[in-house]
Amino acid sequence: MNRAYNFNAGPAALPFEVLQKANKEWLDIFNSGMSVMELSHRSKEYDAIHNKAHDLLRELLNIPDTYDILFLQGGASLQFTMIPMNLLSEGKSASYVLSGVWADKAFHEAKKLGNVMVAASSKEQGYSHIPLVHSIDSPEDVAYVHVTSNNTIYGTQWKIFPDTGDIPLIADMSSDILSKPLDITKFGLIYAGAQKNLGPSGVTVVIIRKDLIKTDLNHIPTMLQYKTHADNHSLYNTPPTLSIYLLSLVLEWVKNQGGVEAIEKLNEQKAALIYSTIDESEGFYQGHAKADSRSFMNVTFTLPNETLTKKFLEEAKKSGFIGLEGHRSIGGCRASIYNAVPLTHCEKLANFMVNFKKENFSLLISHEV
Ligand SMILES: *Cc1c(COP(=O)(O)O)cnc(C)c1O
């Protein structure tokens, strides 16, 4: 069987070993005579899966006991709403760093629910870098600071998170969670839709510091309170059992790779391959992100003109590469190289880019393309 060279931005490539294991257990898990999807979410078999996912995530990211891990639905996008609903109290403001499309969406959802302000923004520069957060005015009035750790669409990533002191730092880590070690204690809340680095779509992981789970929010809908899910170990209602099962297999796979430290090394190698191809192309390929903000998860680049971009994407497709079109909002090209994308696939892409440049650079110089 030929695995596609899958550079999709999300849903994205899953580790082949995970798919094989799921395939093996597809019709009959734990000798139950049932598939995962047919298990009751109150059964001991499912309980083992649910706990395994929790425990492995806690272990891999070194999450202290002072934090709860929640498995929710509604994607990262519902967190844009749940966060201000639960954490933005009256009389306070929420401060957002605008670093891309998703950050902007999170900001606008919060705006519907309370006072918001902009901590920093790179919008004017086409979101080409991570903006600098200067000191925060009247911190006692700020409920939280929100950042997007990796900007999936523009291909930028935080290298050092801002120090927000006593103000809870909240991060949308949908597209880089589990790609490197993390100091959880710097954050009040971290959230991530699973479909980039954690598994299939359908489950959203929330890691929340327990003191931020408020108990006096009876005016907001039950399903939208963090407390509901924390009190019930994410089993208040039927969880997305199949997605959580696959999440547990992905976590097991990360552990078998040597954990997030080993994954990070590999991710650095993968990113270096493609960025060096861009940098050594005599300007044929141009990276969208400024060098100090480059994402190790989503590499965004353009070619000299639209004709060449189209040709590049067409030829890439013929050679078996999937998902290299840039997001519809910015165009150009994007290679998403999440944890599950093998180094060999990145090598194939780098080679393809080198050859494409070789074949087209002289045509460009002679104005033939
Ligand atoms: C993909 C993505 C989202 C949207 O996630 P959904 O699960 O589709 O709601 C939000 N934020 C970031 C950073 C993303 O990459």
Short mmCIF file of C-alpha atoms and ligand atoms in Angstrom, two decimals:
data_model
loop_
_atom_site.label_atom_id
_atom_site.label_comp_id
_atom_site.label_asym_id
_atom_site.label_seq_id
_atom_site.Cartn_x
_atom_site.Cartn_y
_atom_site.Cartn_z
CA MET A 1 0.00 0.00 0.00
CA ASN A 2 1.20 3.52 -0.89
CA ARG A 3 0.74 6.13 1.82
CA ALA A 4 -0.06 9.58 0.43
CA TYR A 5 2.42 12.39 1.03
CA ASN A 6 -0.15 14.13 3.18
CA PHE A 7 0.59 17.75 4.07
CA ASN A 8 -2.99 18.63 4.95
CA ALA A 9 -3.51 21.39 7.52
CA GLY A 10 -6.28 19.61 9.40
CA PRO A 11 -7.70 17.05 9.58
CA ALA A 12 -4.17 15.90 8.91
CA ALA A 13 -1.96 12.83 8.63
CA LEU A 14 -2.17 10.28 11.44
CA PRO A 15 0.69 7.95 12.36
CA PHE A 16 0.46 4.82 10.22
CA GLU A 17 1.08 2.64 13.29
CA VAL A 18 -1.99 4.16 14.92
CA LEU A 19 -4.14 3.34 11.91
CA GLN A 20 -2.81 -0.19 11.85
CA LYS A 21 -3.59 -0.73 15.53
CA ALA A 22 -7.08 0.75 15.11
CA ASN A 23 -7.57 -1.48 12.10
CA LYS A 24 -6.59 -4.54 14.09
CA GLU A 25 -9.03 -3.66 16.86
CA TRP A 26 -11.73 -2.29 14.58
CA LEU A 27 -14.18 -5.19 14.78
CA ASP A 28 -13.36 -6.44 18.23
CA ILE A 29 -11.73 -4.44 20.98
CA PHE A 30 -10.40 -6.15 24.12
CA ASN A 31 -12.18 -9.39 23.09
CA SER A 32 -15.50 -7.70 23.83
CA GLY A 33 -17.11 -8.86 20.60
CA MET A 34 -17.77 -5.19 19.84
CA SER A 35 -16.11 -2.29 18.10
CA VAL A 36 -15.11 0.78 20.12
CA MET A 37 -18.09 2.65 18.70
CA GLU A 38 -20.48 0.06 20.12
CA LEU A 39 -19.20 0.19 23.69
CA SER A 40 -21.25 1.98 26.31
CA HIS A 41 -19.47 5.08 27.51
CA ARG A 42 -20.23 3.78 31.02
CA SER A 43 -18.57 0.39 30.41
CA LYS A 44 -15.32 -0.71 32.00
CA GLU A 45 -13.77 -1.19 28.55
CA TYR A 46 -14.47 2.40 27.56
CA ASP A 47 -13.43 3.64 30.97
CA ALA A 48 -10.00 2.11 30.40
CA ILE A 49 -9.68 3.95 27.08
CA HIS A 50 -10.84 7.26 28.58
CA ASN A 51 -8.42 6.98 31.49
CA LYS A 52 -5.56 5.90 29.27
CA ALA A 53 -5.96 9.04 27.16
CA HIS A 54 -6.05 11.23 30.29
CA ASP A 55 -3.10 9.55 31.95
CA LEU A 56 -0.89 9.54 28.87
CA LEU A 57 -1.55 13.19 28.14
CA ARG A 58 -0.76 14.08 31.75
CA GLU A 59 2.45 12.07 31.58
CA LEU A 60 3.64 13.28 28.16
CA LEU A 61 3.06 16.97 28.86
CA ASN A 62 3.98 16.72 32.52
CA ILE A 63 0.66 18.23 33.62
CA PRO A 64 0.56 18.89 37.39
CA ASP A 65 -2.32 17.70 39.59
CA THR A 66 -3.41 21.30 39.96
CA TYR A 67 -4.77 21.10 36.40
CA ASP A 68 -7.78 19.22 35.04
CA ILE A 69 -7.81 17.66 31.60
CA LEU A 70 -11.14 17.84 29.79
CA PHE A 71 -12.31 16.13 26.60
CA LEU A 72 -14.95 18.33 25.02
CA GLN A 73 -16.73 18.73 21.69
CA GLY A 74 -17.40 21.72 19.47
CA GLY A 75 -13.80 22.09 18.28
CA ALA A 76 -11.35 24.80 19.23
CA SER A 77 -13.97 27.20 17.87
CA LEU A 78 -16.38 26.52 20.74
CA GLN A 79 -13.57 27.36 23.16
CA PHE A 80 -13.51 30.84 21.61
CA THR A 81 -16.93 31.17 23.31
CA MET A 82 -16.53 29.02 26.42
CA ILE A 83 -13.41 30.84 27.57
CA PRO A 84 -14.97 34.30 27.86
CA MET A 85 -18.24 32.80 29.15
CA ASN A 86 -16.40 31.12 32.01
CA LEU A 87 -13.49 33.44 32.67
CA LEU A 88 -14.39 36.95 31.63
CA SER A 89 -16.21 38.37 34.62
CA GLU A 90 -18.02 41.69 34.64
CA GLY A 91 -15.87 44.72 35.22
CA LYS A 92 -12.84 43.00 33.73
CA SER A 93 -11.37 42.89 30.25
CA ALA A 94 -9.86 40.07 28.24
CA SER A 95 -6.69 40.87 26.36
CA TYR A 96 -6.02 39.21 23.00
CA VAL A 97 -2.88 38.98 20.91
CA LEU A 98 -3.90 39.18 17.26
CA SER A 99 -1.46 36.99 15.38
CA GLY A 100 -3.63 35.41 12.71
CA VAL A 101 -7.06 34.34 11.53
CA TRP A 102 -7.85 32.08 14.48
CA ALA A 103 -6.67 34.62 17.04
CA ASP A 104 -8.90 37.17 15.35
CA LYS A 105 -11.87 34.82 15.50
CA ALA A 106 -11.27 34.13 19.19
CA PHE A 107 -11.13 37.89 19.79
CA HIS A 108 -14.40 38.55 17.98
CA GLU A 109 -16.25 35.82 19.85
CA ALA A 110 -15.09 37.21 23.18
CA LYS A 111 -16.19 40.67 22.07
CA LYS A 112 -19.76 39.41 21.91
CA LEU A 113 -19.63 38.49 25.57
CA GLY A 114 -17.67 41.19 27.35
CA ASN A 115 -14.92 43.78 27.32
CA VAL A 116 -11.95 42.95 25.18
CA MET A 117 -8.73 44.66 24.26
CA VAL A 118 -5.78 44.01 21.99
CA ALA A 119 -2.51 43.20 23.76
CA ALA A 120 -0.53 43.25 20.50
CA SER A 121 -1.17 42.72 16.81
CA SER A 122 0.72 41.93 13.60
CA LYS A 123 -2.35 42.39 11.41
CA GLU A 124 -0.90 45.47 9.66
CA GLN A 125 2.13 43.41 8.61
CA GLY A 126 0.02 40.62 7.13
CA TYR A 127 0.50 38.47 10.23
CA SER A 128 4.04 37.74 9.09
CA HIS A 129 5.41 37.53 12.63
CA ILE A 130 4.54 37.09 16.29
CA PRO A 131 3.92 40.54 17.73
CA LEU A 132 5.71 41.72 20.84
CA VAL A 133 3.58 42.04 23.96
CA HIS A 134 4.57 45.13 25.92
CA SER A 135 3.64 45.52 29.53
CA ILE A 136 -0.04 45.14 30.26
CA ASP A 137 -1.82 48.25 31.56
CA SER A 138 -3.76 47.93 34.85
CA PRO A 139 -3.26 44.16 35.16
CA GLU A 140 -5.76 43.99 38.02
CA ASP A 141 -8.53 44.67 35.47
CA VAL A 142 -7.45 41.96 33.05
CA ALA A 143 -9.21 38.58 33.32
CA TYR A 144 -6.79 36.76 31.04
CA VAL A 145 -4.40 37.17 28.12
CA HIS A 146 -5.12 35.01 25.07
CA VAL A 147 -2.51 33.87 22.54
CA THR A 148 -2.50 31.43 19.62
CA SER A 149 0.69 29.42 20.03
CA ASN A 150 0.92 28.44 16.38
CA ASN A 151 -0.76 30.34 13.58
CA THR A 152 -1.81 27.54 11.29
CA ILE A 153 -2.75 29.72 8.34
CA TYR A 154 0.16 32.18 8.30
CA GLY A 155 2.81 29.74 9.51
CA THR A 156 4.10 31.61 12.54
CA GLN A 157 4.77 30.23 16.03
CA TRP A 158 5.60 31.61 19.45
CA LYS A 159 9.12 30.74 20.59
CA ILE A 160 8.89 32.37 24.04
CA PHE A 161 5.51 33.06 25.57
CA PRO A 162 4.87 36.43 27.21
CA ASP A 163 5.21 36.62 30.96
CA THR A 164 1.79 37.74 32.17
CA GLY A 165 2.56 37.55 35.87
CA ASP A 166 -0.58 36.80 37.87
CA ILE A 167 -2.87 37.19 34.88
CA PRO A 168 -3.85 33.76 33.53
CA LEU A 169 -2.30 33.10 30.13
CA ILE A 170 -4.60 31.20 27.79
CA ALA A 171 -3.31 29.53 24.65
CA ASP A 172 -4.98 28.05 21.61
CA MET A 173 -2.51 25.24 20.86
CA SER A 174 -4.64 23.48 18.26
CA SER A 175 -1.83 23.18 15.75
CA ASP A 176 1.26 22.63 17.88
CA ILE A 177 0.25 20.88 21.09
CA LEU A 178 2.46 17.85 21.77
CA SER A 179 5.03 18.97 19.20
CA LYS A 180 7.57 19.91 21.90
CA PRO A 181 7.93 20.02 25.69
CA LEU A 182 5.87 22.65 27.46
CA ASP A 183 5.90 24.31 30.86
CA ILE A 184 2.21 23.91 31.70
CA THR A 185 2.53 26.03 34.85
CA LYS A 186 2.95 29.16 32.71
CA PHE A 187 -0.66 28.78 31.56
CA GLY A 188 -4.09 29.11 33.09
CA LEU A 189 -5.75 27.24 30.26
CA ILE A 190 -4.61 25.48 27.09
CA TYR A 191 -6.96 24.15 24.43
CA ALA A 192 -6.62 22.28 21.18
CA GLY A 193 -8.90 20.72 18.61
CA ALA A 194 -7.48 17.23 18.08
CA GLN A 195 -7.38 17.06 14.29
CA LYS A 196 -3.89 18.48 13.77
CA ASN A 197 -1.51 16.85 16.22
CA LEU A 198 -3.63 14.69 18.52
CA GLY A 199 -5.92 12.52 16.45
CA PRO A 200 -9.09 12.83 14.38
CA SER A 201 -11.61 15.65 14.65
CA GLY A 202 -14.42 15.33 17.18
CA VAL A 203 -12.61 15.87 20.45
CA THR A 204 -11.13 19.07 21.88
CA VAL A 205 -8.62 18.88 24.69
CA VAL A 206 -8.77 21.52 27.44
CA ILE A 207 -6.11 21.70 30.15
CA ILE A 208 -7.32 24.07 32.85
CA ARG A 209 -5.86 25.17 36.16
CA LYS A 210 -8.32 24.00 38.79
CA ASP A 211 -8.69 27.37 40.52
CA LEU A 212 -10.03 28.81 37.26
CA ILE A 213 -12.99 26.44 37.23
CA LYS A 214 -15.69 28.67 38.65
CA THR A 215 -18.53 27.28 40.70
CA ASP A 216 -20.88 30.25 40.60
CA LEU A 217 -21.86 30.24 36.94
CA ASN A 218 -25.38 28.85 37.16
CA HIS A 219 -26.63 31.46 34.73
CA ILE A 220 -24.71 29.95 31.83
CA PRO A 221 -25.82 26.76 30.05
CA THR A 222 -24.76 23.56 31.82
CA MET A 223 -22.89 22.15 28.84
CA LEU A 224 -20.86 25.35 28.47
CA GLN A 225 -19.52 25.39 32.03
CA TYR A 226 -16.07 23.91 32.59
CA LYS A 227 -17.26 22.82 36.02
CA THR A 228 -19.82 20.42 34.50
CA HIS A 229 -17.14 18.55 32.62
CA ALA A 230 -14.51 18.71 35.34
CA ASP A 231 -16.94 17.35 37.97
CA ASN A 232 -17.87 14.47 35.70
CA HIS A 233 -14.44 13.52 34.36
CA SER A 234 -15.65 14.55 30.86
CA LEU A 235 -18.47 12.01 31.09
CA TYR A 236 -21.38 14.35 31.85
CA ASN A 237 -22.91 13.36 28.52
CA THR A 238 -21.76 10.94 25.84
CA PRO A 239 -18.20 11.83 24.89
CA PRO A 240 -16.86 11.30 21.34
CA THR A 241 -15.71 7.79 22.19
CA LEU A 242 -14.13 6.89 18.86
CA SER A 243 -12.12 10.13 18.72
CA ILE A 244 -10.91 9.67 22.30
CA TYR A 245 -9.91 6.09 21.52
CA LEU A 246 -7.83 7.29 18.55
CA LEU A 247 -6.41 10.08 20.70
CA SER A 248 -5.27 7.43 23.20
CA LEU A 249 -3.51 5.55 20.38
CA VAL A 250 -1.78 8.71 19.14
CA LEU A 251 -0.58 9.46 22.67
CA GLU A 252 0.72 5.92 22.99
CA TRP A 253 2.54 6.39 19.69
CA VAL A 254 4.17 9.63 20.91
CA LYS A 255 5.32 7.82 24.03
CA ASN A 256 6.80 5.02 21.92
CA GLN A 257 8.68 7.58 19.83
CA GLY A 258 10.44 8.73 22.99
CA GLY A 259 7.98 11.39 24.13
CA VAL A 260 7.73 15.05 23.21
CA GLU A 261 11.51 15.61 23.46
CA ALA A 262 12.18 13.08 20.70
CA ILE A 263 9.23 14.38 18.68
CA GLU A 264 10.58 17.92 18.95
CA LYS A 265 13.98 16.89 17.56
CA LEU A 266 12.34 15.24 14.61
CA ASN A 267 10.07 18.22 14.03
CA GLU A 268 13.10 20.52 14.00
CA GLN A 269 14.77 18.34 11.37
CA LYS A 270 11.66 18.26 9.22
CA ALA A 271 11.17 22.02 9.37
CA ALA A 272 14.87 22.72 8.73
CA LEU A 273 14.75 20.65 5.55
CA ILE A 274 11.95 22.66 4.02
CA TYR A 275 13.03 26.08 5.29
CA SER A 276 16.56 25.55 4.00
CA THR A 277 15.13 24.60 0.61
CA ILE A 278 13.28 27.92 0.63
CA ASP A 279 16.34 29.88 1.82
CA GLU A 280 18.66 28.30 -0.73
CA SER A 281 16.34 28.86 -3.69
CA GLU A 282 17.81 32.25 -4.74
CA GLY A 283 14.49 33.88 -3.95
CA PHE A 284 12.45 31.48 -6.08
CA TYR A 285 10.54 30.42 -2.97
CA GLN A 286 9.73 33.11 -0.43
CA GLY A 287 8.68 32.24 3.10
CA HIS A 288 5.68 34.18 4.38
CA ALA A 289 6.82 34.18 8.02
CA LYS A 290 9.71 36.31 9.26
CA ALA A 291 12.63 34.06 10.17
CA ASP A 292 12.31 34.53 13.94
CA SER A 293 8.61 33.61 13.89
CA ARG A 294 8.75 30.59 11.61
CA SER A 295 6.42 27.75 12.52
CA PHE A 296 7.76 24.21 12.80
CA MET A 297 4.28 22.92 12.01
CA ASN A 298 3.05 24.92 9.01
CA VAL A 299 5.53 26.14 6.42
CA THR A 300 4.00 28.87 4.24
CA PHE A 301 5.65 30.10 1.06
CA THR A 302 5.00 31.71 -2.28
CA LEU A 303 6.49 31.39 -5.76
CA PRO A 304 7.43 34.33 -8.03
CA ASN A 305 4.00 34.57 -9.68
CA GLU A 306 0.53 33.04 -9.89
CA THR A 307 1.32 31.03 -13.02
CA LEU A 308 4.23 29.32 -11.30
CA THR A 309 2.22 28.77 -8.12
CA LYS A 310 -0.48 27.05 -10.14
CA LYS A 311 2.06 24.98 -12.04
CA PHE A 312 3.83 24.02 -8.80
CA LEU A 313 0.61 22.88 -7.18
CA GLU A 314 -0.47 20.93 -10.27
CA GLU A 315 2.84 19.13 -10.62
CA ALA A 316 2.99 18.47 -6.89
CA LYS A 317 -0.43 16.87 -7.09
CA LYS A 318 0.69 14.65 -9.99
CA SER A 319 3.67 13.55 -7.92
CA GLY A 320 1.41 12.46 -5.07
CA PHE A 321 1.63 15.44 -2.71
CA ILE A 322 -1.61 16.30 -0.91
CA GLY A 323 -2.72 19.54 0.72
CA LEU A 324 -0.02 21.99 -0.41
CA GLU A 325 -2.42 24.79 -1.35
CA GLY A 326 -2.26 27.75 1.03
CA HIS A 327 -5.36 28.60 3.05
CA ARG A 328 -8.01 30.27 0.90
CA SER A 329 -7.56 33.50 2.84
CA ILE A 330 -3.88 34.01 1.89
CA GLY A 331 -3.20 31.77 -1.13
CA GLY A 332 0.33 30.64 -1.97
CA CYS A 333 1.50 27.28 -0.63
CA ARG A 334 1.57 25.64 2.76
CA ALA A 335 3.13 22.39 3.91
CA SER A 336 1.75 21.23 7.25
CA ILE A 337 4.31 18.98 8.87
CA TYR A 338 2.64 17.89 12.09
CA ASN A 339 4.03 15.16 14.35
CA ALA A 340 2.66 12.32 12.22
CA VAL A 341 4.22 13.50 8.94
CA PRO A 342 7.32 11.32 8.45
CA LEU A 343 10.76 12.81 7.80
CA THR A 344 10.92 10.83 4.54
CA HIS A 345 7.86 12.67 3.24
CA CYS A 346 9.53 16.00 4.03
CA GLU A 347 12.64 14.84 2.16
CA LYS A 348 10.48 13.97 -0.83
CA LEU A 349 8.91 17.41 -0.73
CA ALA A 350 12.25 19.20 -0.40
CA ASN A 351 13.57 17.25 -3.41
CA PHE A 352 10.49 18.06 -5.39
CA MET A 353 10.89 21.76 -4.60
CA VAL A 354 14.57 21.75 -5.61
CA ASN A 355 13.79 20.04 -8.92
CA PHE A 356 10.84 22.28 -9.66
CA LYS A 357 13.00 25.32 -9.13
CA LYS A 358 15.73 23.89 -11.37
CA GLU A 359 13.26 23.30 -14.19
CA ASN A 360 11.53 26.65 -13.90
CA PHE A 361 14.14 29.17 -12.78
CA SER A 362 15.68 29.68 -16.24
CA LEU A 363 12.22 29.98 -17.80
CA LEU A 364 11.50 32.67 -15.25
CA ILE A 365 14.68 34.58 -16.05
CA SER A 366 13.88 34.43 -19.78
CA HIS A 367 10.33 35.63 -19.01
CA GLU A 368 8.75 32.45 -20.35
CA VAL A 369 6.68 31.94 -17.19
C1 LIG B 1 -7.77 24.56 13.19
C2 LIG B 1 -7.67 25.59 14.21
C3 LIG B 1 -8.80 26.08 14.88
C4 LIG B 1 -10.19 25.63 14.56
O1 LIG B 1 -10.42 24.38 15.10
P1 LIG B 1 -11.85 23.67 15.05
O2 LIG B 1 -11.60 22.45 15.86
O3 LIG B 1 -12.14 23.41 13.60
O4 LIG B 1 -12.84 24.58 15.65
C5 LIG B 1 -8.61 27.03 15.87
N1 LIG B 1 -7.38 27.48 16.17
C6 LIG B 1 -6.28 27.05 15.54
C7 LIG B 1 -4.94 27.58 15.92
C8 LIG B 1 -6.39 26.09 14.54
O5 LIG B 1 -5.29 25.65 13.92
#
